[in-house]
Coordinates of C-alpha atoms and ligand atoms in Angstrom, one line a residue:
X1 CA 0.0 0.0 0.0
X2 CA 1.8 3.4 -1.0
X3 CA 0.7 6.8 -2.3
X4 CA 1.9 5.4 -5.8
X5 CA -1.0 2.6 -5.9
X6 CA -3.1 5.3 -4.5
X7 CA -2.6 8.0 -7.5
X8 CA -2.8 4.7 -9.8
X9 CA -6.4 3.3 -8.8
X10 CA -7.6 7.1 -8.6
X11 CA -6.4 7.5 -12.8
X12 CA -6.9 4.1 -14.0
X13 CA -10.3 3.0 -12.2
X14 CA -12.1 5.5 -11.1
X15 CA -11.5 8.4 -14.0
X16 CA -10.1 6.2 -16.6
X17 CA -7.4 8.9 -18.0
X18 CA -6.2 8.8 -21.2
X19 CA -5.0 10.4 -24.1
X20 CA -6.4 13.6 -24.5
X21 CA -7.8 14.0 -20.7
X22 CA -8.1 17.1 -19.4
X23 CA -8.2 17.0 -15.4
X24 CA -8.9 19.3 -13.2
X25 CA -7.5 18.4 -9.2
X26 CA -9.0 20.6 -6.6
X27 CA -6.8 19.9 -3.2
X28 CA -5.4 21.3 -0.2
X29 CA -1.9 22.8 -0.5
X30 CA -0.7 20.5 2.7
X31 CA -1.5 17.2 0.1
X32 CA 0.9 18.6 -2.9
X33 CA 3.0 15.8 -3.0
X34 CA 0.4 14.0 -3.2
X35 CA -1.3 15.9 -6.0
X36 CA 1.9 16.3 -7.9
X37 CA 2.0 12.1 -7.6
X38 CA -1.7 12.0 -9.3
X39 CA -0.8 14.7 -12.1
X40 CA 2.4 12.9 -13.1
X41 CA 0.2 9.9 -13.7
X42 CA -2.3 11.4 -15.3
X43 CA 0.6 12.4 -17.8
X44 CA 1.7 9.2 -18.3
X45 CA -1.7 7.8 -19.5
X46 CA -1.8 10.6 -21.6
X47 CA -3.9 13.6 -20.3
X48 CA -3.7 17.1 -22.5
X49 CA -3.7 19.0 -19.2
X50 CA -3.6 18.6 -15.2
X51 CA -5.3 21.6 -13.9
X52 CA -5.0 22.2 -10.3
X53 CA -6.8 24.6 -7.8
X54 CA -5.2 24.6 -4.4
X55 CA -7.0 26.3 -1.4
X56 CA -4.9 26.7 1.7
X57 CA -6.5 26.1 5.1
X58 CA -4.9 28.6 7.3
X59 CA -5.9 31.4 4.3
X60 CA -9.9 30.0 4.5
X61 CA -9.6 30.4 8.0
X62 CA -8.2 34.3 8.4
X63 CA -10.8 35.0 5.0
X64 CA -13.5 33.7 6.8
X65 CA -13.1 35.6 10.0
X66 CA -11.6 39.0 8.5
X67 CA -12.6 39.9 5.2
X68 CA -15.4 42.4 5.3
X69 CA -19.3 42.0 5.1
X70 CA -18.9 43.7 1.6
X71 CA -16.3 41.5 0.0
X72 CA -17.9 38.1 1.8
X73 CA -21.4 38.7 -0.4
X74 CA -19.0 39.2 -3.5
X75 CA -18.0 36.6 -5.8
X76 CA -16.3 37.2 -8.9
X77 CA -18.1 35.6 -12.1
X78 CA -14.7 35.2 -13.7
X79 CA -14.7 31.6 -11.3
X80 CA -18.0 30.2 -13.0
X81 CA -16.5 31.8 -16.8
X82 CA -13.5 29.2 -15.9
X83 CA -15.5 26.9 -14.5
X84 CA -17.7 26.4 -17.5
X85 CA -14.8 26.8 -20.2
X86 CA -13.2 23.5 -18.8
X87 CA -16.3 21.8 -18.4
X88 CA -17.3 22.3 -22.0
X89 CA -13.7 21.2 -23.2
X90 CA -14.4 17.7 -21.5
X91 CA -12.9 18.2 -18.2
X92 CA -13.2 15.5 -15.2
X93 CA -12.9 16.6 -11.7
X94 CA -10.8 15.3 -8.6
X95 CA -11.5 16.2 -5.5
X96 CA -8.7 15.7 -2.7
X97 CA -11.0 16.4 0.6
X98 CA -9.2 15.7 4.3
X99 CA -9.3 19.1 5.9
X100 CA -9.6 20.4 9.3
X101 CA -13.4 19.2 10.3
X102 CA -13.2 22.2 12.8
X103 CA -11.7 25.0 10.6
X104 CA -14.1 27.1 11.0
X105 CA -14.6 26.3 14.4
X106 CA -15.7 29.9 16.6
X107 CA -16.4 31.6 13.4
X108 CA -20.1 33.4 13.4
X109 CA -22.0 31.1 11.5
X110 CA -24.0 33.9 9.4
X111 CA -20.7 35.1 7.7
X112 CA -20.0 31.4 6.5
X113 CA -23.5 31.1 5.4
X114 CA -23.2 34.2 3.5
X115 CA -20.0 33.5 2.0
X116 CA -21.5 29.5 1.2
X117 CA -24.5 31.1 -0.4
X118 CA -22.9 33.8 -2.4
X119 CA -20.0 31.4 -4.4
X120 CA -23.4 28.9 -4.5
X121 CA -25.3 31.8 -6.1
X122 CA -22.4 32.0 -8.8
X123 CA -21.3 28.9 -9.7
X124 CA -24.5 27.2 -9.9
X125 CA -24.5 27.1 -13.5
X126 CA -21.6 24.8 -13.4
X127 CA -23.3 22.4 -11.0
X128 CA -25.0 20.8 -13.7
X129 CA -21.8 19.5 -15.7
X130 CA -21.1 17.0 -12.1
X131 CA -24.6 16.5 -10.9
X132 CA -26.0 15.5 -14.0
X133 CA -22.7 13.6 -14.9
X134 CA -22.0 15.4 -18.0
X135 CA -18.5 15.0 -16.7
X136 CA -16.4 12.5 -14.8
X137 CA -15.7 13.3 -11.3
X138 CA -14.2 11.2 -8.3
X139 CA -14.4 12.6 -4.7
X140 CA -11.4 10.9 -2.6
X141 CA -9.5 11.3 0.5
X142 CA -6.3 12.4 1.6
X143 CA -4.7 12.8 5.4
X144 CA -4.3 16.0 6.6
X145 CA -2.1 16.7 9.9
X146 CA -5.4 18.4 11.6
X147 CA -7.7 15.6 10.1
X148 CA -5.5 13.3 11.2
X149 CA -4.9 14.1 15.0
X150 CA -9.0 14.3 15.2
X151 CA -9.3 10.7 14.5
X152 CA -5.8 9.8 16.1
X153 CA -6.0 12.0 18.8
X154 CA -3.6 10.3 21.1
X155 CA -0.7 10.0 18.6
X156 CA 1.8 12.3 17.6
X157 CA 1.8 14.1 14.3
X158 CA 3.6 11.5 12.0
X159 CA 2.3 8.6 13.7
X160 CA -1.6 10.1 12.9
X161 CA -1.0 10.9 9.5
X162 CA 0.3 7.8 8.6
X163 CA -2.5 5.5 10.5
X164 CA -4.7 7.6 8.6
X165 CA -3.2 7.0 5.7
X166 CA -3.2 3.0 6.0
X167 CA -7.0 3.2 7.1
X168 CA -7.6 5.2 3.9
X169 CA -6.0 2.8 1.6
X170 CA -8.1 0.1 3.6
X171 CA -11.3 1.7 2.7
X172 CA -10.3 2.3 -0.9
X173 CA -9.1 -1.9 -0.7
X174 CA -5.7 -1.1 -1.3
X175 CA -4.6 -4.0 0.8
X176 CA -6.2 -6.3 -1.3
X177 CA -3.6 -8.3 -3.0
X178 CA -4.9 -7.7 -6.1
X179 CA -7.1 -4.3 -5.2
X180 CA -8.5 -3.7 -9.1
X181 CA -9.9 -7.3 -9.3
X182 CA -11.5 -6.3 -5.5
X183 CA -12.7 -3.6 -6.7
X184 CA -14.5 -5.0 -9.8
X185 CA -16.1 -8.0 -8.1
X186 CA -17.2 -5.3 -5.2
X187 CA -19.0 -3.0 -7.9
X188 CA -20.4 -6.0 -9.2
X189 CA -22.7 -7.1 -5.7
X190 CA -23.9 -3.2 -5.8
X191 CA -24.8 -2.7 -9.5
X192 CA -26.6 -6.3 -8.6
X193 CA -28.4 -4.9 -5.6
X194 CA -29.4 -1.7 -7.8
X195 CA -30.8 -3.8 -10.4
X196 CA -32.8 -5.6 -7.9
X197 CA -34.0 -2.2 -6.4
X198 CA -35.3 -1.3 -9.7
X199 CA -36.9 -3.8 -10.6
X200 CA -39.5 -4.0 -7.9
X201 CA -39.9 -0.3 -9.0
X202 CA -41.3 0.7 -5.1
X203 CA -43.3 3.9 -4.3
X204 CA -42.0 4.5 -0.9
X205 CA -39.7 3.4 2.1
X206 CA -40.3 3.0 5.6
X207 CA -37.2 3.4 8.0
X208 CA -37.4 2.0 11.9
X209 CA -34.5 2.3 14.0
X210 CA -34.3 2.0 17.9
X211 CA -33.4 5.2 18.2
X212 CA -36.4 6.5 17.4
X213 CA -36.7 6.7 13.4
X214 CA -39.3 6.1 12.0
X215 CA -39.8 7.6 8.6
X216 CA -41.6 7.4 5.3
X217 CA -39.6 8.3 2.5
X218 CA -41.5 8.6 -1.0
X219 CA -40.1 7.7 -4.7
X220 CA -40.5 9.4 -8.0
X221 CA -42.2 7.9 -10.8
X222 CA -39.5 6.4 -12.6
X223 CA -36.6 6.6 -10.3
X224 CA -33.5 4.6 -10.1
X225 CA -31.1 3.3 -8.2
X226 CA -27.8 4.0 -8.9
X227 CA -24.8 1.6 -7.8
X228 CA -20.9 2.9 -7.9
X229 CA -20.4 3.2 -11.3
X230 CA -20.9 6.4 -13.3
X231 CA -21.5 7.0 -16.9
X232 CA -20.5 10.7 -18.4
X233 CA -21.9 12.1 -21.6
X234 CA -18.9 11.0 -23.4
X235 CA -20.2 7.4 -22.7
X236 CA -16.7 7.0 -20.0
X237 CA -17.4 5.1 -17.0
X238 CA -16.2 6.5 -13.7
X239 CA -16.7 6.3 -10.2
X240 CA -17.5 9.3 -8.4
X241 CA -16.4 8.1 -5.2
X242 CA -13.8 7.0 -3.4
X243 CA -14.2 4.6 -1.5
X244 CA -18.1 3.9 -2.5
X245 CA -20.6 1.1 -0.6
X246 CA -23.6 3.2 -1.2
X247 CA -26.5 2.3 -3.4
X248 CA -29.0 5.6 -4.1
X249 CA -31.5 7.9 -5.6
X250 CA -33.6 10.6 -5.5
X251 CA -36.0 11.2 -2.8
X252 CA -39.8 12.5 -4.5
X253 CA -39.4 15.9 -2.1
X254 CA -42.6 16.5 -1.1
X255 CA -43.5 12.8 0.0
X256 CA -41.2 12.7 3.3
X257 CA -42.9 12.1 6.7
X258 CA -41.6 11.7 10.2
X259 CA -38.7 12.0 12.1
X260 CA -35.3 10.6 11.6
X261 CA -32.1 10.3 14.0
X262 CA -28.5 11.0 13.2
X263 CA -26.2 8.3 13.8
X264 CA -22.8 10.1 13.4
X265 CA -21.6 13.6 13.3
X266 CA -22.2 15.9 10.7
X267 CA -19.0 18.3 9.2
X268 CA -21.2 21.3 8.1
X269 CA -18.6 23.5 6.5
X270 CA -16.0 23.0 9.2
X271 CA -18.2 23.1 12.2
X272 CA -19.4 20.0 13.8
X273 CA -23.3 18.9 14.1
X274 CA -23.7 16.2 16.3
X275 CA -26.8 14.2 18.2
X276 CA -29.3 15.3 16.0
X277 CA -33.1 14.9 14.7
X278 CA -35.3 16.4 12.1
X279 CA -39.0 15.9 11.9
X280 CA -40.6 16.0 8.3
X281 CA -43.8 16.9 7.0
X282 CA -44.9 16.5 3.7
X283 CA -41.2 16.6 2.8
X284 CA -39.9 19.7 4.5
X285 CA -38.1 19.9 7.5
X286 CA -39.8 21.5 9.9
X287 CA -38.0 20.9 13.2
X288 CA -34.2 20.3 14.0
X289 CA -32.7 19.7 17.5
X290 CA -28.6 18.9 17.7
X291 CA -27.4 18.4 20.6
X292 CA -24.1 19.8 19.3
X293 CA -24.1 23.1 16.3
X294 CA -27.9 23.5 16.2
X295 CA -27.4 26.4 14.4
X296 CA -25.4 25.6 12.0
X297 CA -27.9 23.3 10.7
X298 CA -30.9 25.6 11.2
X299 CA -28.7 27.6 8.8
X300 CA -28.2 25.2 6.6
X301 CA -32.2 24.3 5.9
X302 CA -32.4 28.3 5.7
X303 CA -29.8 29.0 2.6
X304 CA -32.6 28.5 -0.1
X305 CA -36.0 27.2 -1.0
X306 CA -34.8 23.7 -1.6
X307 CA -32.6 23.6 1.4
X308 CA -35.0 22.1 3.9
X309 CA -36.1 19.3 1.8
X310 CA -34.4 15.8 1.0
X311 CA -32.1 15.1 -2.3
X312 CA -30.6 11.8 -1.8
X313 CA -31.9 8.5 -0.2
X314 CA -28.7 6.0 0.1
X315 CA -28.3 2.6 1.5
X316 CA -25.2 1.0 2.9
X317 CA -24.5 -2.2 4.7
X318 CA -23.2 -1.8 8.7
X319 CA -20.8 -4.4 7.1
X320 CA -19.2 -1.4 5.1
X321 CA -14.9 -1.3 6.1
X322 CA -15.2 1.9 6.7
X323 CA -18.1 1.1 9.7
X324 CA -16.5 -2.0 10.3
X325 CA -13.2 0.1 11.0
X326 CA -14.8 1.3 13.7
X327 CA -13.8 5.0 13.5
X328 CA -15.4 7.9 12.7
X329 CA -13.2 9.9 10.1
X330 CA -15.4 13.4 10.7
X331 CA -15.2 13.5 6.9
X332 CA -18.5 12.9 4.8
X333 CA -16.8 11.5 2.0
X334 CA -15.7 8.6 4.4
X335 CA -18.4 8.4 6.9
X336 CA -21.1 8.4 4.9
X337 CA -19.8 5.4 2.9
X338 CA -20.6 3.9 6.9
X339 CA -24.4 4.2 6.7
X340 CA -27.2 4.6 5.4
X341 CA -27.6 8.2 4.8
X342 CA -30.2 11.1 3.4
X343 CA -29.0 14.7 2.2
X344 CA -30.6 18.0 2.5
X345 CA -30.6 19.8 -0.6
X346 CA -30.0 18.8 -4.2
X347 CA -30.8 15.6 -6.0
X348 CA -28.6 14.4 -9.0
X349 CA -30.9 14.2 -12.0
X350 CA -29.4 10.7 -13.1
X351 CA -31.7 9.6 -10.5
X352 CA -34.5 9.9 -12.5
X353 CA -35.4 8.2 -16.1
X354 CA -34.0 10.6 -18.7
X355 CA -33.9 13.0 -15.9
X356 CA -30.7 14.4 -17.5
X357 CA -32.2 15.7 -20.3
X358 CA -35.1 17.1 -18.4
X359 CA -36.1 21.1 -17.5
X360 CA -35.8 22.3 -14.2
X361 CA -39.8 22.3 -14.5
X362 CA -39.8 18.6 -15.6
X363 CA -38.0 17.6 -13.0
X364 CA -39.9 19.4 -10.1
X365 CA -42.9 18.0 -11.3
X366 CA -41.2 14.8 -10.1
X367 CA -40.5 16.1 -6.8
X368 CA -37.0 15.9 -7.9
X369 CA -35.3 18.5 -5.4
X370 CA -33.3 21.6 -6.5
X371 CA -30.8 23.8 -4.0
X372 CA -27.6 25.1 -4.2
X373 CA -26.7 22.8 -1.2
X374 CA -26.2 19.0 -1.3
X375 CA -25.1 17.9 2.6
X376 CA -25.2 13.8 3.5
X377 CA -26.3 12.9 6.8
X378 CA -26.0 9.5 8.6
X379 CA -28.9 7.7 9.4
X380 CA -27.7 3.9 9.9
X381 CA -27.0 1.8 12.4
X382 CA -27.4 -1.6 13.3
X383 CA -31.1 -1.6 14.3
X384 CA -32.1 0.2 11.0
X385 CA -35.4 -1.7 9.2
X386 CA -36.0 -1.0 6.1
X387 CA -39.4 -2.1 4.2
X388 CA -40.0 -0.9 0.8
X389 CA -43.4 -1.0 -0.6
X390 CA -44.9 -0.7 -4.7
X391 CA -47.8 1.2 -5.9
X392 CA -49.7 -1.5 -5.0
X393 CA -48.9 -1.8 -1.3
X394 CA -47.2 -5.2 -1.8
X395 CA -44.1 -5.2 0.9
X396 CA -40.5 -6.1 0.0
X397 CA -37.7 -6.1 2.9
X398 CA -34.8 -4.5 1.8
X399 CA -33.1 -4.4 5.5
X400 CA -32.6 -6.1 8.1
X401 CA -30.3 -5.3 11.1
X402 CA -28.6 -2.4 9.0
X403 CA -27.7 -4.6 6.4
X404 CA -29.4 -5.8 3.1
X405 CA -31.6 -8.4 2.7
X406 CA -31.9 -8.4 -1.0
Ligands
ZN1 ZN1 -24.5 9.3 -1.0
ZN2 ZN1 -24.7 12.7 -1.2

């Protein structure tokens, strides 16, 4: 397992560069080695361009707390006119996520909400190209020293980063012996378990946990499950994340009744929300209690219309790695590949038939959800129930004991 095999499974199986590739690497300036790794290889298979944007931590942090109300509600349109020009050449995305989960730890909510909602505002043009998977993209993760020493808290620097590092590579089945064949034999059980999904073509879900869930969640017309796998409009297969145990799809917005439980901490932006519950009626959110950053997820439901109503509906097995590591990473990428989740805001498209090629009109109609936010939230654990039932009202089990029956 090295940052080599890393960069390798990252180009070759989940973006499949190659000749003519343009990629665009968005990362954290304490991971350039690790990006320059990742754009050497995406040379050698034969990319026309490695574009990266770095954002340094320690800058977000003194921007965040000092720049002036003024300057926080501006963002210049010259970032969506380059975002847009790549994404029409072709581009696919890599994100390298691992920062500080508490970053923005102190910081008055309101100005990151306003900041969040004005670069939203902007670039929400170039949403589109990754939601509706005009273009590749893969989300991974990469150890940071402050990431690090929140899951290794009792280590020293060094030692953190690099037990991160190995329990990374686990997730991502890097100590596989032969981690490609792993990884194809994985995809094939969920792209299985999709199919299944689909074809009893269900109208709604019911979740029970002991906690205290006990929600209905309804499903568009036409809706699908997606597995791992990823097809862009260039007909390239990729996979979007990294790792990925989840199966999902869109939730029909206005059909969501009850109340759910959290059942691991949230990283809102760099402040923690933790111990949480959200009642819904008739798909909007209408009451949230955390135990821990209550406010920040008020805020959240608050940044737009959409906001406070579901986009994503996602099963994963307790028997996950990354659950069975037993850790919680504080990162969503890797925590919500540990349980079943739901996210406020934004639905991908994909999730509906043709839904791609739908208006924004079409797809409303649907009660496929529209924001300019798109946060996952973990909802399984090992009590979670899961019955799904068809137009009809004919009953399918789907989970049992946080894990798939089907
Ligand atoms: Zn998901
Ligand atoms: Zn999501």
């Amino acid at each position: 397992m090295n940052d080599r095999k890393y960069a390798e499974l990252i180009i070759k199986e989940a973006l499949k560069i190659k000749k003519g590739s343009i990629l665009v690497i968005n990362a954290n300036t304490e991971v350039l080695p690790f990006v320059r790794e990742v754009a050497e290889q995406a040379y050698e298979a034969g990319a026309a361009e490695v574009k990266v944007n770095m954002r340094d931590e320690i800058l977000q942090r003194l921007n965040a707390a000092n720049m002036s109300e003024e300057r926080l509600a501006h963002f210049g349109t010259y970032h969506l006119d380059e975002a847009i020009d790549y994404a029409e050449d072709g581009a696919c995305y890599l994100s390298i996520t691992g920062g500080d989960p508490d970053l923005l730890k102190g910081i008055d909510p309101k100005r990151i909400a306003l900041a969040s909602k004005t670069a939203g505002a902007v670039m929400k043009p170039a949403m589109k190209y990754t939601m509706n998977d005009m273009n590749s993209w893969c989300v991974v993760g990469y150890p940071t020293k402050a990431w690090a020493k929140k899951v290794f808290p009792d280590f020293s620097d060094e030692e953190s980063i690099q037990k991160l590092k190995e329990e990374i590579y686990k997730t991502v089945r890097l100590d596989r012996e032969d981690p490609i064949a792993a990884w194809n034999e994985h995809l094939d059980i969920l792209t299985k378990r999709a199919n299944k999904l689909n074809d009893m073509n269900l109208d709604r879900l019911h979740y029970t946990t002991k906690k205290g869930t006990d929600l209905t969640i309804g499903l568009p017309k036409g809706h699908i499950w997606v597995g791992a796998i990823s097809t862009d409009d260039r007909g390239t297969e990729f996979l979007p994340n990294l790792p990925t145990e989840e199966i999902f799809s869109a939730p029909d917005k206005n059909r969501v009744d009850g109340v759910v439980y959290s059942t691991k901490p949230l990283n809102l932006d760099g402040s923690l929300v933790d111990h949480f519950k959200v009642v819904f009626k008739e798909g909007k959110a209408v009451e949230v209690n955390a135990k821990v950053g209550e406010q920040n997820l008020k805020d959240l439901i608050k940044t737009d219309e959409g906001s406070c109503y579901l986009g994503e509906v996602a099963l994963v097995s307790v028997e996950s790695p990354i659950n069975r590591s037993g850790l919680v990473f504080m990162n969503t990428l890797f925590d919500e590949n540990a349980s079943c989740h739901l996210a406020f805001g934004a639905a991908y498209p994909t999730c509906v038939k043709g839904g791609e090629k739908m208006s924004d009109e079409e797809l409303a109609a649907l009660g496929i959800n529209d924001s300019q936010k798109h946060v996952d939230f973990m909802v399984g654990d090992e009590t979670l129930e899961i019955t799904g039932y068809d137009a009809e009202g004919k009953a399918y089990k789907i989970f049992e004991n946080g894990d798939f029956v089907i």
